[in-house]
Tab-separated table of C-alpha atoms in Angstrom:
chain	number	residue	atom	x	y	z
A	24	MET	CA	212.529	79.160	149.658
A	25	SER	CA	215.510	77.242	147.628
A	26	LEU	CA	213.149	74.733	145.907
A	27	LEU	CA	211.509	77.629	144.611
A	28	LEU	CA	214.711	79.272	143.458
A	29	SER	CA	215.622	76.163	141.699
A	30	LEU	CA	212.438	76.156	140.050
A	31	VAL	CA	212.825	79.577	138.823
A	32	VAL	CA	216.231	78.956	137.542
A	33	ILE	CA	215.288	75.619	135.803
A	34	ALA	CA	212.564	77.865	134.033
A	35	PHE	CA	214.539	80.749	132.979
A	36	SER	CA	217.452	78.275	131.207
A	37	ALA	CA	214.989	76.298	129.582
A	38	ASN	CA	212.742	79.384	127.976
A	39	TRP	CA	213.620	82.630	129.604
A	40	ILE	CA	211.032	84.582	127.680
A	41	LEU	CA	207.978	82.082	128.499
A	42	ALA	CA	209.251	81.668	132.039
A	43	PHE	CA	209.253	85.376	132.651
A	44	VAL	CA	205.467	85.510	131.170
A	45	ILE	CA	204.475	82.910	133.545
A	46	LEU	CA	206.714	84.780	136.305
A	47	VAL	CA	204.434	88.139	135.329
A	48	LEU	CA	201.241	86.380	135.756
A	49	LEU	CA	201.867	84.580	138.822
A	50	PRO	CA	200.548	87.195	141.455
A	51	LEU	CA	197.244	86.767	139.777
A	52	VAL	CA	197.592	83.536	140.559
A	53	GLY	CA	198.474	84.440	144.629
A	54	LEU	CA	195.574	86.875	144.245
A	55	ASN	CA	193.031	84.026	143.353
A	56	GLY	CA	194.278	81.720	145.956
A	57	TYR	CA	193.543	84.785	148.430
A	58	ILE	CA	190.223	85.773	147.090
A	59	GLN	CA	189.022	82.309	147.387
A	60	LEU	CA	190.433	81.726	150.861
A	61	LYS	CA	187.951	84.777	151.952
A	62	PHE	CA	184.968	83.582	150.091
A	63	MET	CA	185.083	80.413	151.682
A	64	LYS	CA	186.120	81.852	155.523
A	65	GLY	CA	184.044	84.774	155.681
A	66	PHE	CA	180.522	83.320	155.386
A	67	SER	CA	179.995	80.818	157.882
A	68	ALA	CA	180.441	82.573	161.052
A	69	ASP	CA	177.553	85.288	160.329
A	70	ALA	CA	175.189	82.115	159.697
A	71	LYS	CA	176.062	80.592	162.390
A	72	MET	CA	175.315	83.753	164.896
A	73	MET	CA	171.823	83.915	163.137
A	74	TYR	CA	170.861	80.239	163.520
A	75	GLU	CA	172.100	80.319	167.159
A	76	GLU	CA	168.923	83.072	167.760
A	77	ALA	CA	166.222	80.635	166.122
A	78	SER	CA	168.000	77.621	168.106
A	79	GLN	CA	167.135	79.348	171.182
A	80	VAL	CA	163.618	79.644	170.471
A	81	ALA	CA	163.051	75.696	169.999
A	82	ASN	CA	165.172	74.834	172.967
A	83	ASP	CA	163.165	77.379	174.912
A	84	ALA	CA	160.032	75.927	173.448
A	85	VAL	CA	161.188	72.475	174.434
A	86	GLY	CA	162.504	73.066	177.747
A	87	SER	CA	159.141	74.471	178.783
A	88	ILE	CA	156.902	72.146	176.709
A	89	ARG	CA	153.924	71.621	179.717
A	90	THR	CA	153.868	75.572	179.533
A	91	VAL	CA	153.393	75.471	175.671
A	92	ALA	CA	151.009	72.903	175.931
A	93	SER	CA	148.917	74.282	178.437
A	94	PHE	CA	148.527	77.664	176.578
A	95	CYS	CA	148.122	76.044	173.481
A	96	ALA	CA	151.058	78.459	172.394
A	97	ALA	CA	152.478	75.830	169.858
A	98	GLU	CA	151.521	77.585	166.653
A	99	LYS	CA	152.952	81.024	168.273
A	100	VAL	CA	156.376	79.330	168.860
A	101	ILE	CA	156.689	77.860	165.230
A	102	GLN	CA	155.858	81.380	164.035
A	103	LEU	CA	158.277	83.004	166.372
A	104	TYR	CA	161.009	80.045	165.029
A	105	LYS	CA	160.008	80.886	161.544
A	106	GLN	CA	160.445	84.199	161.839
A	107	LYS	CA	163.850	83.971	163.262
A	108	CYS	CA	164.861	81.697	160.953
A	109	GLU	CA	163.932	84.419	157.871
A	110	GLY	CA	166.846	86.280	158.459
A	111	PRO	CA	169.280	83.678	157.789
A	112	ILE	CA	167.448	82.295	154.656
A	113	LYS	CA	167.724	85.667	152.853
A	114	THR	CA	171.218	86.262	154.018
A	115	GLY	CA	172.356	82.886	152.827
A	116	ILE	CA	170.575	83.721	149.684
A	117	ARG	CA	172.564	86.899	149.144
A	118	GLN	CA	175.980	85.418	150.037
A	119	GLY	CA	175.418	82.697	148.212
A	120	LEU	CA	174.764	84.950	145.057
A	121	ILE	CA	178.182	86.616	146.377
A	122	SER	CA	180.042	83.855	146.656
A	123	GLY	CA	178.918	82.313	143.535
A	124	ILE	CA	179.864	85.373	141.295
A	125	GLY	CA	183.159	85.752	143.573
A	126	PHE	CA	184.245	81.960	142.894
A	127	GLY	CA	183.071	82.567	139.272
A	128	PHE	CA	185.503	85.916	138.864
A	129	SER	CA	188.111	84.166	140.491
A	130	PHE	CA	188.087	80.823	138.291
A	131	PHE	CA	187.827	83.156	135.224
A	132	PHE	CA	191.133	84.925	136.239
A	133	LEU	CA	192.826	81.689	137.090
A	134	PHE	CA	191.594	80.031	133.761
A	135	THR	CA	192.673	83.420	131.855
A	136	VAL	CA	196.493	82.990	133.387
A	137	TYR	CA	196.552	79.463	131.886
A	138	ALA	CA	195.407	80.674	128.326
A	139	THR	CA	197.783	83.486	128.274
A	140	SER	CA	200.322	81.265	129.040
A	141	PHE	CA	199.436	78.667	126.337
A	142	TYR	CA	198.729	81.525	124.184
A	143	ALA	CA	202.689	82.992	125.045
A	144	GLU	CA	203.910	78.977	124.006
A	145	ALA	CA	201.892	78.942	120.763
A	146	ARG	CA	202.992	82.357	119.682
A	147	LEU	CA	206.576	81.462	120.674
A	148	VAL	CA	206.911	78.478	118.766
A	149	ASP	CA	205.061	79.899	115.690
A	150	ALA	CA	207.859	82.346	115.581
A	151	GLY	CA	210.355	79.475	115.708
A	152	LYS	CA	212.013	80.465	118.896
A	153	THR	CA	211.271	77.825	120.946
A	154	THR	CA	210.113	74.406	119.968
A	155	PHE	CA	206.734	72.343	121.211
A	156	MET	CA	209.106	69.455	123.076
A	157	GLU	CA	210.522	72.489	125.047
A	158	VAL	CA	207.458	73.784	125.913
A	159	SER	CA	205.701	71.031	126.895
């Protein structure tokens, strides 16, 4: 906490206008991190549960391989396994698209914050309120 406070004091003493602009944009960076954390964490649990059902079918078939072979039910077991895998595959594609769009917006907001701070720096240098060396 003391490090954060000392960094804010140094930033405000160097250039208070630029420090204020960046301080206003900081909640957006925090929101960006939160969104990325949610996207990385939330999707793996559902897929794991769905694939467990499919692996249970394969386990049962391997465990009773003699019964499967004696009734010539290999094709039926394979069909049942494929059927159990269809749901997780469709869900995975949908979640991949959603997380890709989410990550895209997340990085868009992050780079928008960067661009806004660089724009503010450029405007301050152009207005003569600071020098390039002070903001670099």
